[in-house]
Short mmCIF file of C-alpha atoms in Angstrom, two decimals:
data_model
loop_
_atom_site.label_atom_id
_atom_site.label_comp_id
_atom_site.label_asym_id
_atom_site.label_seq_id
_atom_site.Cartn_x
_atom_site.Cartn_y
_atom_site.Cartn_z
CA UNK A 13 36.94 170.42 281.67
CA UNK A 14 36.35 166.59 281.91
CA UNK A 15 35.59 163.89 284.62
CA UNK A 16 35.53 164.93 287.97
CA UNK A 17 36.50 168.19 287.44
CA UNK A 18 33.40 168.55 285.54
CA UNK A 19 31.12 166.91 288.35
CA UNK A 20 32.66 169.33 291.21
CA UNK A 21 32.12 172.59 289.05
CA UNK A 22 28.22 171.39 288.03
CA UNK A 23 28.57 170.68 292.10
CA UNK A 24 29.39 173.99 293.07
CA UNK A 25 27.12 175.73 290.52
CA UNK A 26 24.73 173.38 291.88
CA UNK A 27 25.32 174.46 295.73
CA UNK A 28 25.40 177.98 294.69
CA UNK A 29 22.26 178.61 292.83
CA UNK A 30 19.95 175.99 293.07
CA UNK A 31 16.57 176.74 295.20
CA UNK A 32 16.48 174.90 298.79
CA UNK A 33 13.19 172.99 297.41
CA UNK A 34 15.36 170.95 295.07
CA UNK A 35 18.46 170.47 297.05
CA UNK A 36 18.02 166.47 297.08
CA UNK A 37 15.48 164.06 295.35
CA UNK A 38 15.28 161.09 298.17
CA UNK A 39 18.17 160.98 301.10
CA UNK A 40 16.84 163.63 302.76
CA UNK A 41 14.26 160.84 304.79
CA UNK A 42 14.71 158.50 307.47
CA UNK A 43 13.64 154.49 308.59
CA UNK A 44 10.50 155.41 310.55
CA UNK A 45 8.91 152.51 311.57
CA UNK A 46 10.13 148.25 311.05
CA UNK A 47 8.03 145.57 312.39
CA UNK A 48 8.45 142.03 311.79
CA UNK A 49 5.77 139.15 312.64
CA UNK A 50 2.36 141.70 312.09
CA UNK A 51 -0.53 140.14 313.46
CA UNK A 52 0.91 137.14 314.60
CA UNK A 53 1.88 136.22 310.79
CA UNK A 54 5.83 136.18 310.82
CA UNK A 55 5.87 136.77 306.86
CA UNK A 56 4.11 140.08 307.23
CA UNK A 57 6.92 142.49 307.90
CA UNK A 58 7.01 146.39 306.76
CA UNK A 59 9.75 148.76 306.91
CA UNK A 60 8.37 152.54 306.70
CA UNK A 61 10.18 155.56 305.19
CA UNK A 62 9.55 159.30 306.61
CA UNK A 63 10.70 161.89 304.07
CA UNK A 64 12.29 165.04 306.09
CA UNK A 65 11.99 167.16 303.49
CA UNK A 66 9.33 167.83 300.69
CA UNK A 67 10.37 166.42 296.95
CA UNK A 68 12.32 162.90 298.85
CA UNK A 69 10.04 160.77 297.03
CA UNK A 70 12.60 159.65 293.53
CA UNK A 71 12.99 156.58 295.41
CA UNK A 72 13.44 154.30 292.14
CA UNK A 73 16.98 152.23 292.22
CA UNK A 74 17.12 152.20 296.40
CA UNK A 75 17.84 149.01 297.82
CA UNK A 76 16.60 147.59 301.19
CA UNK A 77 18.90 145.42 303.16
CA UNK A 78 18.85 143.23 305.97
CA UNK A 79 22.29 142.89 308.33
CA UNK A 80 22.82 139.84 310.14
CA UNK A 81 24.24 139.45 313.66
CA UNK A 82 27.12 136.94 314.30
CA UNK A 83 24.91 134.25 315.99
CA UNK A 84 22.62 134.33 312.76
CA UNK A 85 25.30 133.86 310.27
CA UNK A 86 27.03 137.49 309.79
CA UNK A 87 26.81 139.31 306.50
CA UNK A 88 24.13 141.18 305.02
CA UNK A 89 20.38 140.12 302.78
CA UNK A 90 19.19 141.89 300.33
CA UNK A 91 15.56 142.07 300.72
CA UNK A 92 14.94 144.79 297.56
CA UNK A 93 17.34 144.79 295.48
CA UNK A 94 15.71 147.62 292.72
CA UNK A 95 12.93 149.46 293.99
CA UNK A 96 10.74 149.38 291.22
CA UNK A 97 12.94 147.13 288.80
CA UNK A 98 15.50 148.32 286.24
CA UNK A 99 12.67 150.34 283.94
CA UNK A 100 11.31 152.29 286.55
CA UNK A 101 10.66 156.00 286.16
CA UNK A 102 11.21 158.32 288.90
CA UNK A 103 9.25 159.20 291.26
CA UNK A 104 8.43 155.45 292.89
CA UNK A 105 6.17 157.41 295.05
CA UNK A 106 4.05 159.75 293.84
CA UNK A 107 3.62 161.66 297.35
CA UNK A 108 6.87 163.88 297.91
CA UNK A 109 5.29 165.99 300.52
CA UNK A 110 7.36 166.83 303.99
CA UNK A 111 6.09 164.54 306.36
CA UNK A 112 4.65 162.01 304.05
CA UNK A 113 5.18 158.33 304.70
CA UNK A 114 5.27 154.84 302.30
CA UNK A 115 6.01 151.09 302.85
CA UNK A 116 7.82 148.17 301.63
CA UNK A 117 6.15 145.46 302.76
CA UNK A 118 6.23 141.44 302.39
CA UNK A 119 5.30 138.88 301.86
CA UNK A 120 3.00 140.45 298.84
CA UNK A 121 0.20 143.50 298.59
CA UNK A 122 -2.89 140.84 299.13
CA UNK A 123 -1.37 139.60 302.21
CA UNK A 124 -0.62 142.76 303.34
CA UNK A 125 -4.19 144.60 302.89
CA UNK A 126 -5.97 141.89 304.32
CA UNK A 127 -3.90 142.08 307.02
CA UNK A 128 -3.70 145.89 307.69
CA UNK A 129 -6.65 147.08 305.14
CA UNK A 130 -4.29 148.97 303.53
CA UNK A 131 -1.90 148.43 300.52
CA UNK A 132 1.65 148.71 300.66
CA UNK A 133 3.95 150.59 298.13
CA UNK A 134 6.45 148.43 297.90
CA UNK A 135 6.67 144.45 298.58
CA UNK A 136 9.12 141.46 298.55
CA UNK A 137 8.52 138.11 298.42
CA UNK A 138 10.71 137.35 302.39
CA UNK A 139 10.18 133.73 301.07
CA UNK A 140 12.73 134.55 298.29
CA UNK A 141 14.64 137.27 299.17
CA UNK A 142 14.78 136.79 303.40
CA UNK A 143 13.64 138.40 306.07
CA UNK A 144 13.96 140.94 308.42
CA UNK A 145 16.31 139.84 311.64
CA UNK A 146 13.51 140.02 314.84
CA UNK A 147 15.94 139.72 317.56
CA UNK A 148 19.03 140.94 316.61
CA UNK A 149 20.09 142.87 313.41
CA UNK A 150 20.32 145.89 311.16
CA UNK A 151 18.12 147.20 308.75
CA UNK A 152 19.25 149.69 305.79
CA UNK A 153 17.42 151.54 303.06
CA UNK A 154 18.60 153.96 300.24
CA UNK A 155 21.51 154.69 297.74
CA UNK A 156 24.67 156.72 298.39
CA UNK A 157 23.13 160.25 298.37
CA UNK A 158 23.18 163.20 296.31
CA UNK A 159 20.71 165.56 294.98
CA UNK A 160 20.35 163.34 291.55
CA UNK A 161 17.63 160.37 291.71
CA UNK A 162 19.57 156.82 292.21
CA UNK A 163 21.11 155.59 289.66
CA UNK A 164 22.00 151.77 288.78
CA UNK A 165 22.30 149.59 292.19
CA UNK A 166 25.38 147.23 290.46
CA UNK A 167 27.21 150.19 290.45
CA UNK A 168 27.87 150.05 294.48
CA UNK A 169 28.20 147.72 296.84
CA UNK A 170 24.95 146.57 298.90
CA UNK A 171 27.39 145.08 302.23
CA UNK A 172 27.99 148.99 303.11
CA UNK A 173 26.29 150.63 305.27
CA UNK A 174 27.71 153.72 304.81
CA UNK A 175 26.05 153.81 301.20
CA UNK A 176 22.86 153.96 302.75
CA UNK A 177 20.38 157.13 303.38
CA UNK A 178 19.30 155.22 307.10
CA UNK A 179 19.78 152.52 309.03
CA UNK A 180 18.27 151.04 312.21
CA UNK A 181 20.28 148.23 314.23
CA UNK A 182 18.73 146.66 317.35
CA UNK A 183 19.03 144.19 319.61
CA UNK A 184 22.49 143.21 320.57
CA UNK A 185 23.74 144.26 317.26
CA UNK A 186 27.29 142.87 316.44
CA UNK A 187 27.27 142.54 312.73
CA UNK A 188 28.50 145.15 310.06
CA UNK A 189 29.31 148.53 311.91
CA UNK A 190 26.57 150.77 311.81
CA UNK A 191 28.02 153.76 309.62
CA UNK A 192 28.32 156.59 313.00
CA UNK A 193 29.04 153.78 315.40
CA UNK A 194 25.75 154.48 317.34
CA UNK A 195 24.54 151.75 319.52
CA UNK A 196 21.67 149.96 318.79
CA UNK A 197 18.11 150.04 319.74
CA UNK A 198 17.42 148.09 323.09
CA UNK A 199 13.30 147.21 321.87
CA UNK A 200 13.53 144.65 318.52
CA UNK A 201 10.95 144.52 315.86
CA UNK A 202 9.67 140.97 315.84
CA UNK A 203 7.44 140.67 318.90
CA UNK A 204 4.47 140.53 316.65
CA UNK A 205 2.14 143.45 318.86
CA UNK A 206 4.67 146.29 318.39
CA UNK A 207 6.73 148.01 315.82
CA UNK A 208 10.04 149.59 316.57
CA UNK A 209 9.09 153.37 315.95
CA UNK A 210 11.56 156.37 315.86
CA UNK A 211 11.19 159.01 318.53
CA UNK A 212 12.95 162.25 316.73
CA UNK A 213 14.33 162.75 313.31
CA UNK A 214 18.45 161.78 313.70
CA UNK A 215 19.42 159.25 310.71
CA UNK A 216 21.37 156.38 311.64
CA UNK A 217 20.51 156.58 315.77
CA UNK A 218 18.93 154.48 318.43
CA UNK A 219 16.09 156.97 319.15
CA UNK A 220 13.17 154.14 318.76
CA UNK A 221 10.97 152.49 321.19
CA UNK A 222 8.32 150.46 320.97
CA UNK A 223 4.63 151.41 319.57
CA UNK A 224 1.24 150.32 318.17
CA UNK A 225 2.06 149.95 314.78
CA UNK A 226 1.02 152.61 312.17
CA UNK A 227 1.93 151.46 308.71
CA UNK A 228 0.60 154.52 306.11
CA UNK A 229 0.84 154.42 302.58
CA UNK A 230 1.76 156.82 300.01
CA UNK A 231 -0.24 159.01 298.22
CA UNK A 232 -3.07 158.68 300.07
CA UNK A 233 -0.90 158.84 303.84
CA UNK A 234 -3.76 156.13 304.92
CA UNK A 235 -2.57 154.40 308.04
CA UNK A 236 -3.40 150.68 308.58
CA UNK A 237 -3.83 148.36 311.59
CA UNK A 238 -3.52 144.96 312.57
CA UNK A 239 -5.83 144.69 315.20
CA UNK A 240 -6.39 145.92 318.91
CA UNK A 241 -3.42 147.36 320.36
CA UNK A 242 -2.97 149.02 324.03
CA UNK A 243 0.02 151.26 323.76
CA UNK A 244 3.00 150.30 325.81
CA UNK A 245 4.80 152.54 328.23
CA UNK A 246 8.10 150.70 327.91
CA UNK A 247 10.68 153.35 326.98
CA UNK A 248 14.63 152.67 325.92
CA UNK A 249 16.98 154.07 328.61
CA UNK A 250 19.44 156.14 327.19
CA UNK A 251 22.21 154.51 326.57
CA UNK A 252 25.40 157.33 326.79
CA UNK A 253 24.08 158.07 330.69
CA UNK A 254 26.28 156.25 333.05
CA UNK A 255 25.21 156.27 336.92
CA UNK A 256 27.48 155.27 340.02
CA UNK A 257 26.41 154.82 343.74
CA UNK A 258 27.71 155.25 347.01
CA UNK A 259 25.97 154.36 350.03
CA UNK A 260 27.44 154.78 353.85
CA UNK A 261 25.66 153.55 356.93
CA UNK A 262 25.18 155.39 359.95
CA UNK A 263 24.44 154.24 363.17
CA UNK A 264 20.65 155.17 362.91
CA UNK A 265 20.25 156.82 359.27
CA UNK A 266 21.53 155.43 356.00
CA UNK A 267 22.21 158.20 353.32
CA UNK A 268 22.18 157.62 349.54
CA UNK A 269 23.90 159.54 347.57
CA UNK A 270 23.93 159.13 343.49
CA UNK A 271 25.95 161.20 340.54
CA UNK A 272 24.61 160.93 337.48
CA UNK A 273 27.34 161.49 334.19
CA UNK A 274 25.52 162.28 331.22
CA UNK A 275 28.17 162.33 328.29
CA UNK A 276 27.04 163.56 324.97
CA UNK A 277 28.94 161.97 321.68
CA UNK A 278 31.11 164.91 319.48
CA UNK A 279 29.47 166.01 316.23
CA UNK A 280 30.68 164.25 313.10
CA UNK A 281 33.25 166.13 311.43
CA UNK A 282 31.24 167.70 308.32
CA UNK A 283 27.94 167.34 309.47
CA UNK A 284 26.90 171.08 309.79
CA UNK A 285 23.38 170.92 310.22
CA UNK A 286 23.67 168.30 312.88
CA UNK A 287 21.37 165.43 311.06
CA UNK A 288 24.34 162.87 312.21
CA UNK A 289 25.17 162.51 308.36
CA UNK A 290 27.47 163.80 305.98
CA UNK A 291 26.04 164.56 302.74
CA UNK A 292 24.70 167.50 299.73
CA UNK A 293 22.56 168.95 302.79
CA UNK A 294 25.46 170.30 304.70
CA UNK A 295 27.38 171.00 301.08
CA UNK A 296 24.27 173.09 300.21
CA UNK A 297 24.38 175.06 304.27
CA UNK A 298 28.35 175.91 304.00
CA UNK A 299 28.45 177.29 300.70
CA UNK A 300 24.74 179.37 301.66
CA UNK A 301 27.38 180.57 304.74
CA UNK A 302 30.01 181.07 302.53
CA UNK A 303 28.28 184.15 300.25
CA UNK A 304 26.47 185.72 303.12
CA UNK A 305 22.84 183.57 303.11
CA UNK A 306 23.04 181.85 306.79
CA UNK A 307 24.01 182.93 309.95
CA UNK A 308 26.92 181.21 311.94
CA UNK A 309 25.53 178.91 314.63
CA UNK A 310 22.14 179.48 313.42
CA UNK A 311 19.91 176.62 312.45
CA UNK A 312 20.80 175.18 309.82
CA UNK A 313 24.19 175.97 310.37
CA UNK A 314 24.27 174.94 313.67
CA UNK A 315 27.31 173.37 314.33
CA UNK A 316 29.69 175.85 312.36
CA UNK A 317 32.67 173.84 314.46
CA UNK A 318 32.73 170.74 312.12
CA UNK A 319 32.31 172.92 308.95
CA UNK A 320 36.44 172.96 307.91
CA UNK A 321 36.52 169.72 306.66
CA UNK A 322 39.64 170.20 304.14
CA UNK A 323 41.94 171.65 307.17
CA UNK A 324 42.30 175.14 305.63
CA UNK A 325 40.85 177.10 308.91
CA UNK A 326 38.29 178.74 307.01
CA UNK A 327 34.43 177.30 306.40
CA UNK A 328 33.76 177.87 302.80
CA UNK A 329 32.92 176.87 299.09
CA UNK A 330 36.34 174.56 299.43
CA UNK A 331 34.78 172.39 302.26
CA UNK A 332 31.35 172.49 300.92
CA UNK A 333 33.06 170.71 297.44
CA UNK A 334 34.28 168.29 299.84
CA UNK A 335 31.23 167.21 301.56
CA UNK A 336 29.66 166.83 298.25
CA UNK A 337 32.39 165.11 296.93
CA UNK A 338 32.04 162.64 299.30
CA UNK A 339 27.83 162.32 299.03
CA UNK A 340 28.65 161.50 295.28
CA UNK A 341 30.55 158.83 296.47
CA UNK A 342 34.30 160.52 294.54
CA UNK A 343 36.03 160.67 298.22
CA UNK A 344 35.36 159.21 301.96
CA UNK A 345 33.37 161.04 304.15
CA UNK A 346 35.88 160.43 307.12
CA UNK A 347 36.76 163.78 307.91
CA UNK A 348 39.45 165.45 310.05
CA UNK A 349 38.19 168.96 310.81
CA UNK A 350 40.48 171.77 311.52
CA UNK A 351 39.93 174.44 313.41
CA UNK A 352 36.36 176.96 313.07
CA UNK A 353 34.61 179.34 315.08
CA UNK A 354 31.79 181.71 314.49
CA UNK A 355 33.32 185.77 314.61
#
């Protein structure tokens, strides 16, 4: 058995057998917190990384990329290019706990503490490598997933933002599509008092809003500051709620009358624990369902609809070869679900 052949049947093994603990070394995590302009300095900027999962912290080989919008020039920046630099040993972060937190910071770790009193875990020099976009923009972090550590960043293509664990756009984003074609974040980063901070735990969505920022460091999960900060109540209105008015006028009374249409976006086909991403996770779920260890419609199998990714009317070992297929990066993730329901 050779080439790909090989890699699906260590996949499935993989899916099959493996404990739940080490189903992924760093993709299971999300962009937590961005802020550009810190203290009034616009070359202190931090992107923050939230691991999801416990064990997310082989972070070595991920890149960190800036997209442009069309006004500022298009394209994409690479602000880290490889985290921790071609010898680096895995983990980059030496806190893998659930929960725990860690930084990449600019412009360099002196800087930084004196700025926040705390050091970050990663830096780049924004004076070299660019900065992040304050108005307008998109900001990625990661490496195509799987549940093996990054390897080599040559070996894929930094201008896709599908390759990416998580990305954040904001403002009135018009640059590179953002990988689910969610719209951006209203609130930007780079008003210099507030970070843009996520509200929930969906990768690649618009759930921030502004906050005091609360860079915290790995191992120690110390959170810094950069100086008084009164909270803000400013909140992003949903943006898939539509409303429409109609308003008659009576003689002596006027009545108001308004219909609100709340329409909710159709999971992505694949994505059977709902994380709005396609990757070993939801591999790891179907093939659990497939021998008998989850429950149908039960968390994390909760959206058992999406599961027949290969067309075949069944949810099993088949389509859970094809979502990790695609993870590895062998096939596109651009599924066309048949037809599933729980029995």
């Amino acid at each position: 058995m050779k080439g790909p052949a090989r890699v699906i049947s260590l996949i499935a093994a993989f899916l099959l057998f493996a404990p739940v603990s080490s189903r992924a070394a760093f993709h299971i995590a999300v962009i937590d917190e961005v802020m550009s302009g810190a203290g009034g300095n616009s070359n202190i900027q931090y992107v923050e990384v939230r691991q999801l999962s416990s064990g997310q912290n082989n972070v070595c080989h991920t890149r960190l990329t800036a997209f442009k919008c069309q006004a500022d020039g298009g394209g994409f920046q690479v602000l880290i290019d490889d985290l921790g630099g071609a010898a680096a040993t895995q983990p980059c972060v030496p806190n893998g706990a659930a929960g725990a937190r860690w930084i990449m910071a600019s412009p360099d770790a002196a800087t930084f503490l004196a700025a926040s009193g705390i050091t970050s875990d990663v830096t780049w020099n924004n004076g070299t490598t660019g900065n992040i976009p304050t108005a307008c923009g998109m900001v990625c972090w990661g490496a195509p997933g799987s549940f093996l550590p990054p390897t080599d960043p040559s070996t894929w293509m930094a201008g896709d933002p599908t390759k990416y664990v998580d990305c954040v756009a904001y403002g009135p984003y018009d640059g590179t599509g953002e990988p689910f074609g969610n719209p951006a974040a209203t609130e930007t980063p780079g008003g210099g008092t507030f970070s843009l901070t996520r509200t929930g735990d969906t990768m690649f969505s618009n759930n921030f809003h502004l906050a005091c920022p609360s860079p915290t460091s790995n191992p120690a999960q110390a959170t810094g500051s950069f100086g008084p900060c009164t909270p803000t109540t400013t909140t992003r209105p949903v943006p898939t709620t539509s409303s429409t008015t109609t308003t008659t006028h009576p003689t002596t009374t006027t009545t108001t009358t308004t219909t609100t249409t709340t329409t909710t976006r159709p999971p992505i086909c694949g994505d059977v624990n709902g994380d709005a991403a396609v990757n070993i996770a939801d591999a790891l779920v179907t093939a659990q369902f497939d021998v008998g260890l989850r429950q149908c419609g039960v968390a994390p199998f909760s959206q058992p609809t999406v599961c027949d990714v290969n067309g075949d009317g069944a949810c099993n070992i088949g389509d859970a070869l094809k979502m990790a297929q695609c993870d590895v990066g062998l096939i596109s993730c651009a599924f066309t679900c048949g037809s599933f329901a729980c029995r």
